CSV table of C-alpha atoms and ligand atoms in Angstrom, one decimal:
chain,number,residue,atom,x,y,z
A,1,UNK,CA,61.0,-87.5,-19.9
A,2,UNK,CA,63.4,-85.0,-18.3
A,3,UNK,CA,62.3,-82.7,-15.5
A,4,UNK,CA,63.6,-79.1,-16.0
A,5,UNK,CA,63.5,-75.7,-14.3
A,6,UNK,CA,64.0,-72.4,-16.1
A,7,UNK,CA,65.4,-69.4,-14.4
A,8,UNK,CA,64.5,-66.4,-16.5
A,9,UNK,CA,61.6,-67.8,-18.4
A,10,UNK,CA,60.4,-64.4,-19.8
A,11,UNK,CA,63.7,-63.6,-21.5
A,12,UNK,CA,64.8,-64.4,-25.0
A,13,UNK,CA,66.5,-67.8,-24.1
A,14,UNK,CA,63.7,-68.7,-21.6
A,15,UNK,CA,61.0,-68.1,-24.2
A,16,UNK,CA,62.9,-70.2,-26.8
A,17,UNK,CA,63.4,-73.0,-24.3
A,18,UNK,CA,59.7,-73.2,-23.6
A,19,UNK,CA,59.1,-73.2,-27.4
A,20,UNK,CA,61.2,-76.3,-27.6
A,21,UNK,CA,59.4,-77.9,-24.6
A,22,UNK,CA,56.1,-77.3,-26.3
A,23,UNK,CA,57.3,-78.7,-29.7
A,24,UNK,CA,59.1,-81.7,-28.4
A,25,UNK,CA,56.1,-83.3,-26.6
A,26,UNK,CA,56.8,-85.8,-23.8
A,27,UNK,CA,60.5,-85.0,-23.8
A,28,UNK,CA,60.6,-82.4,-21.0
A,29,UNK,CA,58.4,-81.5,-18.0
A,30,UNK,CA,58.7,-78.0,-16.7
A,31,UNK,CA,58.8,-78.1,-12.8
A,32,UNK,CA,59.9,-74.6,-12.1
A,33,UNK,CA,60.0,-71.1,-13.6
A,34,UNK,CA,61.2,-67.7,-12.6
A,35,UNK,CA,60.8,-64.2,-14.0
A,36,UNK,CA,61.9,-60.8,-12.8
A,37,UNK,CA,58.9,-58.7,-13.5
A,38,UNK,CA,57.0,-59.9,-16.5
A,39,UNK,CA,54.1,-61.4,-14.5
A,40,UNK,CA,51.7,-61.2,-17.5
A,41,UNK,CA,53.9,-63.6,-19.5
A,42,UNK,CA,54.5,-65.8,-16.5
A,43,UNK,CA,50.8,-66.3,-16.0
A,44,UNK,CA,50.5,-67.5,-19.6
A,45,UNK,CA,53.5,-69.9,-19.1
A,46,UNK,CA,52.0,-71.2,-15.8
A,47,UNK,CA,48.7,-72.1,-17.6
A,48,UNK,CA,50.5,-73.8,-20.5
A,49,UNK,CA,53.3,-75.6,-18.7
A,50,UNK,CA,51.9,-76.1,-15.2
A,51,UNK,CA,55.1,-75.9,-13.1
A,52,UNK,CA,54.9,-76.7,-9.4
A,53,UNK,CA,57.0,-73.8,-8.2
A,54,UNK,CA,57.5,-70.3,-9.6
A,55,UNK,CA,59.6,-67.4,-8.5
A,56,UNK,CA,59.3,-63.6,-9.0
A,57,UNK,CA,61.4,-60.7,-7.8
A,58,UNK,CA,59.3,-59.1,-5.2
A,59,UNK,CA,57.1,-60.2,-2.2
A,60,UNK,CA,54.4,-57.9,-3.5
A,61,UNK,CA,54.3,-59.7,-6.9
A,62,UNK,CA,54.5,-63.1,-5.2
A,63,UNK,CA,51.4,-62.3,-3.1
A,64,UNK,CA,49.4,-61.0,-6.0
A,65,UNK,CA,50.4,-64.0,-8.1
A,66,UNK,CA,49.4,-66.4,-5.3
A,67,UNK,CA,45.9,-64.9,-5.3
A,68,UNK,CA,45.7,-65.2,-9.0
A,69,UNK,CA,46.7,-68.9,-8.8
A,70,UNK,CA,44.1,-69.6,-6.2
A,71,UNK,CA,41.4,-67.9,-8.3
A,72,UNK,CA,42.4,-70.0,-11.2
A,73,UNK,CA,42.4,-73.2,-9.1
A,74,UNK,CA,46.2,-73.7,-9.7
A,75,UNK,CA,48.1,-75.4,-6.9
A,76,UNK,CA,51.5,-73.7,-7.3
A,77,UNK,CA,54.1,-72.6,-4.8
A,78,UNK,CA,55.1,-69.0,-5.3
A,79,UNK,CA,58.4,-67.8,-4.0
A,80,UNK,CA,60.4,-64.6,-4.5
A,81,UNK,CA,63.8,-62.8,-4.4
A,82,UNK,CA,67.2,-64.5,-4.4
A,83,UNK,CA,65.9,-67.2,-2.0
A,84,UNK,CA,63.1,-67.9,-4.5
A,85,UNK,CA,65.6,-68.4,-7.3
A,86,UNK,CA,67.7,-70.7,-5.1
A,87,UNK,CA,64.5,-72.6,-4.4
A,88,UNK,CA,63.6,-73.0,-8.1
A,89,UNK,CA,67.2,-74.0,-8.8
A,90,UNK,CA,67.1,-76.9,-6.4
A,91,UNK,CA,63.6,-78.4,-6.8
A,92,UNK,CA,63.9,-82.1,-5.8
A,93,UNK,CA,62.6,-83.8,-8.9
A,94,UNK,CA,64.4,-81.6,-11.4
A,95,UNK,CA,67.3,-83.1,-13.5
A,96,UNK,CA,68.5,-80.0,-15.4
A,97,UNK,CA,68.2,-76.3,-14.5
A,98,UNK,CA,68.4,-73.8,-17.4
A,99,UNK,CA,70.1,-70.5,-16.3
A,100,UNK,CA,68.7,-68.0,-18.7
A,101,UNK,CA,69.1,-64.9,-16.5
A,102,UNK,CA,71.6,-62.2,-17.3
A,103,UNK,CA,74.3,-61.0,-15.0
A,104,UNK,CA,76.5,-62.0,-12.1
A,105,UNK,CA,73.5,-61.9,-9.8
A,106,UNK,CA,72.7,-65.5,-10.7
A,107,UNK,CA,75.8,-66.8,-8.9
A,108,UNK,CA,74.1,-67.8,-5.7
A,109,UNK,CA,71.2,-69.8,-7.4
A,110,UNK,CA,73.8,-71.4,-9.7
A,111,UNK,CA,75.9,-72.6,-6.8
A,112,UNK,CA,72.6,-73.8,-5.1
A,113,UNK,CA,71.7,-75.8,-8.2
A,114,UNK,CA,75.2,-77.4,-8.3
A,115,UNK,CA,75.1,-78.1,-4.6
A,116,UNK,CA,71.8,-80.0,-5.0
A,117,UNK,CA,73.3,-82.1,-7.7
A,118,UNK,CA,71.5,-80.6,-10.7
A,119,UNK,CA,73.0,-80.6,-14.2
A,120,UNK,CA,73.1,-77.0,-15.4
A,121,UNK,CA,72.3,-75.7,-18.9
A,122,UNK,CA,74.1,-72.4,-18.7
A,123,UNK,CA,73.2,-69.5,-20.8
A,124,UNK,CA,74.5,-67.0,-18.3
A,125,UNK,CA,78.1,-66.0,-19.0
A,126,UNK,CA,78.8,-63.4,-16.4
A,127,UNK,CA,78.9,-65.8,-13.4
A,128,UNK,CA,81.3,-68.0,-15.3
A,129,UNK,CA,83.5,-65.1,-16.3
A,130,UNK,CA,83.5,-63.7,-12.7
A,131,UNK,CA,83.9,-66.8,-10.7
A,132,UNK,CA,84.5,-69.6,-13.2
A,133,UNK,CA,87.2,-71.6,-11.4
A,134,UNK,CA,85.0,-71.8,-8.3
A,135,UNK,CA,81.9,-72.9,-10.2
A,136,UNK,CA,83.8,-75.5,-12.3
A,137,UNK,CA,85.5,-76.9,-9.2
A,138,UNK,CA,82.2,-77.3,-7.3
A,139,UNK,CA,80.6,-78.9,-10.4
A,140,UNK,CA,83.4,-81.4,-10.5
A,141,UNK,CA,83.1,-82.2,-6.8
A,142,UNK,CA,79.3,-82.7,-7.1
A,143,UNK,CA,79.7,-84.7,-10.4
A,144,UNK,CA,77.3,-82.4,-12.2
A,145,UNK,CA,77.6,-81.3,-15.8
A,146,UNK,CA,77.8,-77.6,-16.9
A,147,UNK,CA,76.3,-77.7,-20.4
A,148,UNK,CA,76.9,-74.6,-22.4
A,149,UNK,CA,73.9,-72.9,-24.0
A,150,UNK,CA,76.0,-70.1,-25.5
A,151,UNK,CA,76.1,-71.1,-29.2
A,152,UNK,CA,79.9,-70.8,-29.6
A,153,UNK,CA,80.5,-72.9,-26.5
A,154,UNK,CA,77.9,-75.5,-27.4
A,155,UNK,CA,79.8,-75.7,-30.7
A,156,UNK,CA,83.2,-76.1,-29.0
A,157,UNK,CA,81.7,-78.7,-26.6
A,158,UNK,CA,80.4,-80.7,-29.6
A,159,UNK,CA,83.7,-80.3,-31.6
A,160,UNK,CA,85.7,-81.6,-28.7
A,161,UNK,CA,83.4,-84.6,-28.2
A,162,UNK,CA,85.3,-87.4,-26.6
A,163,UNK,CA,88.8,-86.0,-27.5
A,164,UNK,CA,91.4,-85.7,-24.8
A,165,UNK,CA,92.2,-82.1,-23.7
A,166,UNK,CA,95.9,-82.6,-24.4
A,167,UNK,CA,95.1,-82.9,-28.1
A,168,UNK,CA,93.4,-79.5,-28.3
A,169,UNK,CA,95.8,-77.0,-29.9
A,170,UNK,CA,93.6,-74.0,-30.4
A,171,UNK,CA,90.0,-72.9,-30.0
A,172,UNK,CA,88.7,-70.6,-32.8
A,173,UNK,CA,85.8,-68.6,-31.5
A,174,UNK,CA,83.6,-67.2,-34.3
A,175,UNK,CA,82.0,-63.8,-34.0
A,176,UNK,CA,79.3,-62.3,-36.2
A,177,UNK,CA,81.1,-59.0,-35.7
A,178,UNK,CA,78.0,-57.2,-34.5
A,179,UNK,CA,76.5,-54.3,-36.4
A,180,UNK,CA,79.7,-52.2,-36.5
A,181,UNK,CA,82.6,-54.3,-37.7
A,182,UNK,CA,82.5,-52.6,-41.1
A,183,UNK,CA,81.4,-49.2,-39.7
A,184,UNK,CA,83.6,-46.4,-40.9
A,185,UNK,CA,82.0,-43.5,-39.0
A,186,UNK,CA,82.7,-42.3,-35.4
A,187,UNK,CA,81.6,-45.0,-33.0
A,188,UNK,CA,80.9,-42.4,-30.4
A,189,UNK,CA,77.8,-41.2,-32.4
A,190,UNK,CA,76.2,-44.7,-32.3
A,191,UNK,CA,72.7,-44.6,-30.8
A,192,UNK,CA,71.1,-47.2,-28.6
A,193,UNK,CA,68.8,-48.2,-31.4
A,194,UNK,CA,71.7,-48.7,-33.8
A,195,UNK,CA,73.6,-50.8,-31.3
A,196,UNK,CA,70.5,-52.9,-30.6
A,197,UNK,CA,70.0,-53.8,-34.3
A,198,UNK,CA,72.1,-57.0,-34.5
A,199,UNK,CA,72.5,-58.4,-38.0
A,200,UNK,CA,72.2,-62.1,-37.3
A,201,UNK,CA,71.1,-63.0,-33.8
A,202,UNK,CA,67.9,-61.8,-32.0
A,203,UNK,CA,68.9,-61.6,-28.3
A,204,UNK,CA,68.3,-59.8,-25.1
A,205,UNK,CA,69.3,-56.1,-24.7
A,206,UNK,CA,72.4,-56.5,-22.6
A,207,UNK,CA,74.1,-59.2,-24.7
A,208,UNK,CA,73.2,-57.3,-27.9
A,209,UNK,CA,75.1,-54.2,-26.7
A,210,UNK,CA,78.0,-56.5,-25.7
A,211,UNK,CA,77.9,-57.9,-29.2
A,212,UNK,CA,78.2,-54.4,-30.6
A,213,UNK,CA,81.2,-53.5,-28.5
A,214,UNK,CA,82.6,-57.0,-29.0
A,215,UNK,CA,82.8,-57.3,-25.2
A,216,UNK,CA,80.6,-60.3,-25.7
A,217,UNK,CA,83.4,-62.0,-27.5
A,218,UNK,CA,85.9,-61.1,-24.8
A,219,UNK,CA,83.5,-62.5,-22.2
A,220,UNK,CA,83.1,-65.6,-24.4
A,221,UNK,CA,86.9,-66.1,-24.7
A,222,UNK,CA,87.1,-66.2,-20.8
A,223,UNK,CA,84.0,-68.4,-20.7
A,224,UNK,CA,85.6,-70.9,-23.1
A,225,UNK,CA,88.9,-70.8,-21.1
A,226,UNK,CA,87.0,-71.6,-17.9
A,227,UNK,CA,84.6,-74.2,-19.4
A,228,UNK,CA,87.2,-76.2,-21.3
A,229,UNK,CA,90.3,-75.5,-19.2
A,230,UNK,CA,92.2,-73.8,-22.0
A,231,UNK,CA,94.4,-70.7,-21.5
A,232,UNK,CA,93.1,-67.6,-23.3
A,233,UNK,CA,96.2,-67.3,-25.4
A,234,UNK,CA,95.1,-70.5,-27.1
A,235,UNK,CA,91.7,-69.0,-28.0
A,236,UNK,CA,91.5,-67.0,-31.2
A,237,UNK,CA,88.7,-64.9,-32.5
A,238,UNK,CA,87.6,-64.7,-36.1
A,239,UNK,CA,84.8,-62.6,-37.5
A,240,UNK,CA,82.4,-64.7,-39.5
A,241,UNK,CA,79.5,-62.5,-40.5
A,242,UNK,CA,77.2,-65.3,-41.8
A,243,UNK,CA,77.1,-67.0,-38.3
A,244,UNK,CA,76.9,-70.5,-39.9
A,245,UNK,CA,80.0,-71.9,-38.2
A,246,UNK,CA,79.5,-71.4,-34.5
A,247,UNK,CA,83.1,-72.1,-33.5
A,248,UNK,CA,86.0,-74.5,-34.2
A,249,UNK,CA,88.5,-76.6,-32.5
A,250,UNK,CA,92.0,-77.3,-33.9
A,251,UNK,CA,93.7,-80.4,-32.7
A,252,UNK,CA,97.4,-81.2,-32.5
A,253,UNK,CA,97.5,-83.1,-35.8
A,254,UNK,CA,96.1,-80.0,-37.6
A,255,UNK,CA,92.5,-81.3,-37.9
A,256,UNK,CA,90.0,-78.5,-37.5
A,257,UNK,CA,86.5,-79.4,-36.4
A,258,UNK,CA,83.6,-76.9,-37.0
A,259,UNK,CA,80.0,-77.0,-35.9
A,260,UNK,CA,77.5,-75.6,-38.3
A,261,UNK,CA,73.8,-74.7,-38.5
A,262,UNK,CA,71.7,-71.8,-39.4
A,263,UNK,CA,71.9,-69.2,-36.6
A,264,UNK,CA,69.1,-70.2,-34.2
A,265,UNK,CA,69.6,-70.3,-30.4
A,266,UNK,CA,67.0,-73.1,-30.1
A,267,UNK,CA,69.6,-75.6,-31.3
A,268,UNK,CA,72.2,-75.0,-28.5
A,269,UNK,CA,69.4,-74.7,-25.9
A,270,UNK,CA,67.8,-77.9,-27.1
A,271,UNK,CA,71.2,-79.7,-27.1
A,272,UNK,CA,72.0,-78.6,-23.6
A,273,UNK,CA,68.6,-79.8,-22.4
A,274,UNK,CA,68.5,-83.1,-24.2
A,275,UNK,CA,72.2,-84.0,-23.7
A,276,UNK,CA,73.5,-86.7,-24.1
A,277,UNK,CA,70.5,-87.4,-26.4
A,278,UNK,CA,69.5,-85.4,-29.5
A,279,UNK,CA,65.9,-84.5,-30.3
A,280,UNK,CA,64.3,-83.8,-33.7
A,281,UNK,CA,65.1,-80.5,-35.5
A,282,UNK,CA,62.7,-77.6,-35.5
A,283,UNK,CA,65.1,-75.1,-36.9
A,284,UNK,CA,65.5,-74.2,-40.6
A,285,UNK,CA,67.8,-76.9,-42.1
A,286,UNK,CA,71.2,-75.7,-43.3
A,287,UNK,CA,71.4,-75.4,-47.1
A,288,UNK,CA,75.0,-74.6,-47.9
A,289,UNK,CA,74.4,-73.8,-51.6
A,290,UNK,CA,71.8,-71.3,-50.5
A,291,UNK,CA,74.4,-69.7,-48.0
A,292,UNK,CA,77.0,-69.9,-50.8
A,293,UNK,CA,79.7,-67.9,-49.1
A,294,UNK,CA,81.3,-68.2,-45.7
A,295,UNK,CA,83.6,-65.3,-44.9
A,296,UNK,CA,86.3,-64.8,-42.2
A,297,UNK,CA,88.0,-61.6,-41.0
A,298,UNK,CA,90.5,-60.6,-38.4
A,299,UNK,CA,88.9,-58.6,-35.5
A,300,UNK,CA,90.2,-55.1,-35.0
A,301,UNK,CA,91.4,-55.0,-31.4
A,302,UNK,CA,92.1,-51.2,-31.7
A,303,UNK,CA,88.6,-50.3,-32.9
A,304,UNK,CA,86.9,-52.6,-30.4
A,305,UNK,CA,88.9,-51.9,-27.3
A,306,UNK,CA,86.7,-54.1,-25.1
A,307,UNK,CA,88.4,-57.1,-26.8
A,308,UNK,CA,91.8,-55.9,-25.8
A,309,UNK,CA,90.6,-55.2,-22.2
A,310,UNK,CA,89.0,-58.6,-21.9
A,311,UNK,CA,92.1,-60.5,-23.0
A,312,UNK,CA,94.3,-58.5,-20.7
A,313,UNK,CA,92.0,-59.1,-17.8
A,314,UNK,CA,91.7,-62.8,-18.6
A,315,UNK,CA,95.5,-63.1,-18.5
A,316,UNK,CA,95.7,-61.4,-15.1
A,317,UNK,CA,93.0,-63.7,-13.8
A,318,UNK,CA,91.8,-64.1,-10.2
A,319,UNK,CA,89.4,-61.2,-9.3
A,320,UNK,CA,90.2,-59.2,-12.5
A,321,UNK,CA,87.6,-60.7,-14.8
A,322,UNK,CA,84.9,-60.3,-12.1
A,323,UNK,CA,85.8,-56.6,-11.9
A,324,UNK,CA,85.8,-56.2,-15.7
A,325,UNK,CA,82.4,-57.9,-15.9
A,326,UNK,CA,80.9,-55.7,-13.1
A,327,UNK,CA,82.2,-52.5,-14.7
A,328,UNK,CA,80.8,-53.6,-18.1
A,329,UNK,CA,77.4,-54.6,-16.7
A,330,UNK,CA,77.1,-51.1,-15.1
A,331,UNK,CA,78.3,-49.2,-18.2
A,332,UNK,CA,76.0,-51.1,-20.5
A,333,UNK,CA,73.0,-50.4,-18.2
A,334,UNK,CA,73.8,-46.6,-18.4
A,335,UNK,CA,74.4,-46.7,-22.2
A,336,UNK,CA,71.0,-48.4,-22.6
A,337,UNK,CA,69.5,-45.7,-20.4
A,338,UNK,CA,70.9,-43.1,-22.7
A,339,UNK,CA,73.2,-41.6,-20.1
A,340,UNK,CA,76.6,-42.4,-21.6
A,341,UNK,CA,78.0,-42.9,-25.1
A,342,UNK,CA,79.0,-46.1,-26.9
A,343,UNK,CA,82.7,-45.3,-26.5
A,344,UNK,CA,82.3,-44.6,-22.8
A,345,UNK,CA,81.7,-48.3,-22.3
A,346,UNK,CA,85.3,-49.4,-22.9
A,347,UNK,CA,86.6,-46.3,-21.2
A,348,UNK,CA,84.8,-46.9,-18.0
A,349,UNK,CA,85.7,-50.6,-18.0
A,350,UNK,CA,89.3,-49.7,-18.5
A,351,UNK,CA,89.4,-47.1,-15.7
A,352,UNK,CA,87.8,-49.5,-13.2
A,353,UNK,CA,90.0,-52.5,-14.1
A,354,UNK,CA,93.2,-50.3,-14.2
A,355,UNK,CA,92.5,-49.3,-10.6
A,356,UNK,CA,91.8,-52.8,-9.3
A,357,UNK,CA,94.4,-54.6,-7.2
A,358,UNK,CA,94.1,-58.3,-7.9
A,359,UNK,CA,93.2,-60.5,-5.0
A,360,UNK,CA,94.6,-64.0,-5.3
A,361,UNK,CA,92.0,-66.1,-3.5
A,362,UNK,CA,89.6,-69.0,-3.8
A,363,UNK,CA,87.1,-67.4,-1.4
A,364,UNK,CA,83.9,-66.7,-3.3
A,365,UNK,CA,83.0,-63.8,-1.0
A,366,UNK,CA,86.1,-61.9,-2.2
A,367,UNK,CA,84.8,-62.2,-5.8
A,368,UNK,CA,81.4,-60.9,-4.7
A,369,UNK,CA,83.1,-58.0,-2.8
A,370,UNK,CA,85.3,-57.2,-5.9
A,371,UNK,CA,82.2,-57.2,-8.0
A,372,UNK,CA,80.3,-54.8,-5.7
A,373,UNK,CA,83.3,-52.5,-5.4
A,374,UNK,CA,83.7,-52.4,-9.2
A,375,UNK,CA,80.0,-51.5,-9.7
A,376,UNK,CA,80.4,-48.6,-7.2
A,377,UNK,CA,83.6,-47.4,-9.0
A,378,UNK,CA,81.9,-47.6,-12.4
A,379,UNK,CA,78.9,-45.7,-11.1
A,380,UNK,CA,81.2,-43.0,-9.6
A,381,UNK,CA,82.9,-42.5,-13.0
A,382,UNK,CA,79.5,-42.4,-14.8
A,383,UNK,CA,78.1,-39.9,-12.3
A,384,UNK,CA,81.1,-37.6,-12.8
A,385,UNK,CA,80.6,-37.9,-16.6
A,386,UNK,CA,76.9,-37.0,-16.5
A,387,UNK,CA,77.5,-34.3,-13.8
A,388,UNK,CA,75.4,-35.7,-11.0
A,389,UNK,CA,78.1,-35.1,-8.4
B,401,MN,MN1,77.5,-66.5,-28.0
């Protein structure tokens, strides 16, 4: 039995993780949960999984939830805010913490989990993109594992297996291509609804937009570079619409390893939680004759400018990926709110990153400052666009 805590239990990854816990009886015990604002779902999860600590965003929600717990005779500690997240991330009896929250904001709780010696199942890519080298270094010092939940990185992790890093020639990151890789019309007319209709993966709103702009793949190239210590120019992207191969690793002798399954996030989540063991399968078994065809295409870096920006920022390194990520998070938020167009996203990210002067530092606070500043810069550009200044 493994003790786990889940940060972001009401999101897409969190819900699927709890589905695995429920199905694989006696494998996992849930000790801690956190949500932002979906208290209704949290209450259901508390009744079903009986965690000892839960965290919510605000003091007000925490107080209300505590009364509800007492009325239901549940002995649960209720915490809140960023301190609450840090608390759930470092519960004494927990072995593995699943980070299923979106955005750079999870950095502090992530560092808290590593500091208290927890293995981390990481579904959050923004923290790794923005402050990857600091996170990986701390994990190494504390001898904890960062287990990727992102399907591509779980695939790469499995393809590498016990091989030595010096034998890795190239990482081939597969991309579904999102809804628009074949789209011939004007990308600027894309509506939020169109961008949210992903062909193969059902995911949260932020990552679905990132998948449509292909920024997601840019973030993932940086994520892979950080996780596996491989420079981005050794990471290639190939569009693979069927999403059966989740990524590949080419070795120095020319051998290419691929990891395959039907697209179902429960597999990488389950593997990160059960590692180094494997648990029984609850996803649809792969039937290759049914799939019949696996296709591969080159991504268009001119059509999807976010890819170009991401590779360029990755090569510049230091605070640049943090700035890129912050500008992108801000732009996506305003696109989802209907305030800016689809093509404004790369434009805003480019303007903010072009302006940024790289800081070569290992001080985490400088990355947080760069992130804050980039969000303000992005917001300024957005407000000018929508005429609120
Ligand atoms: Mn992915």
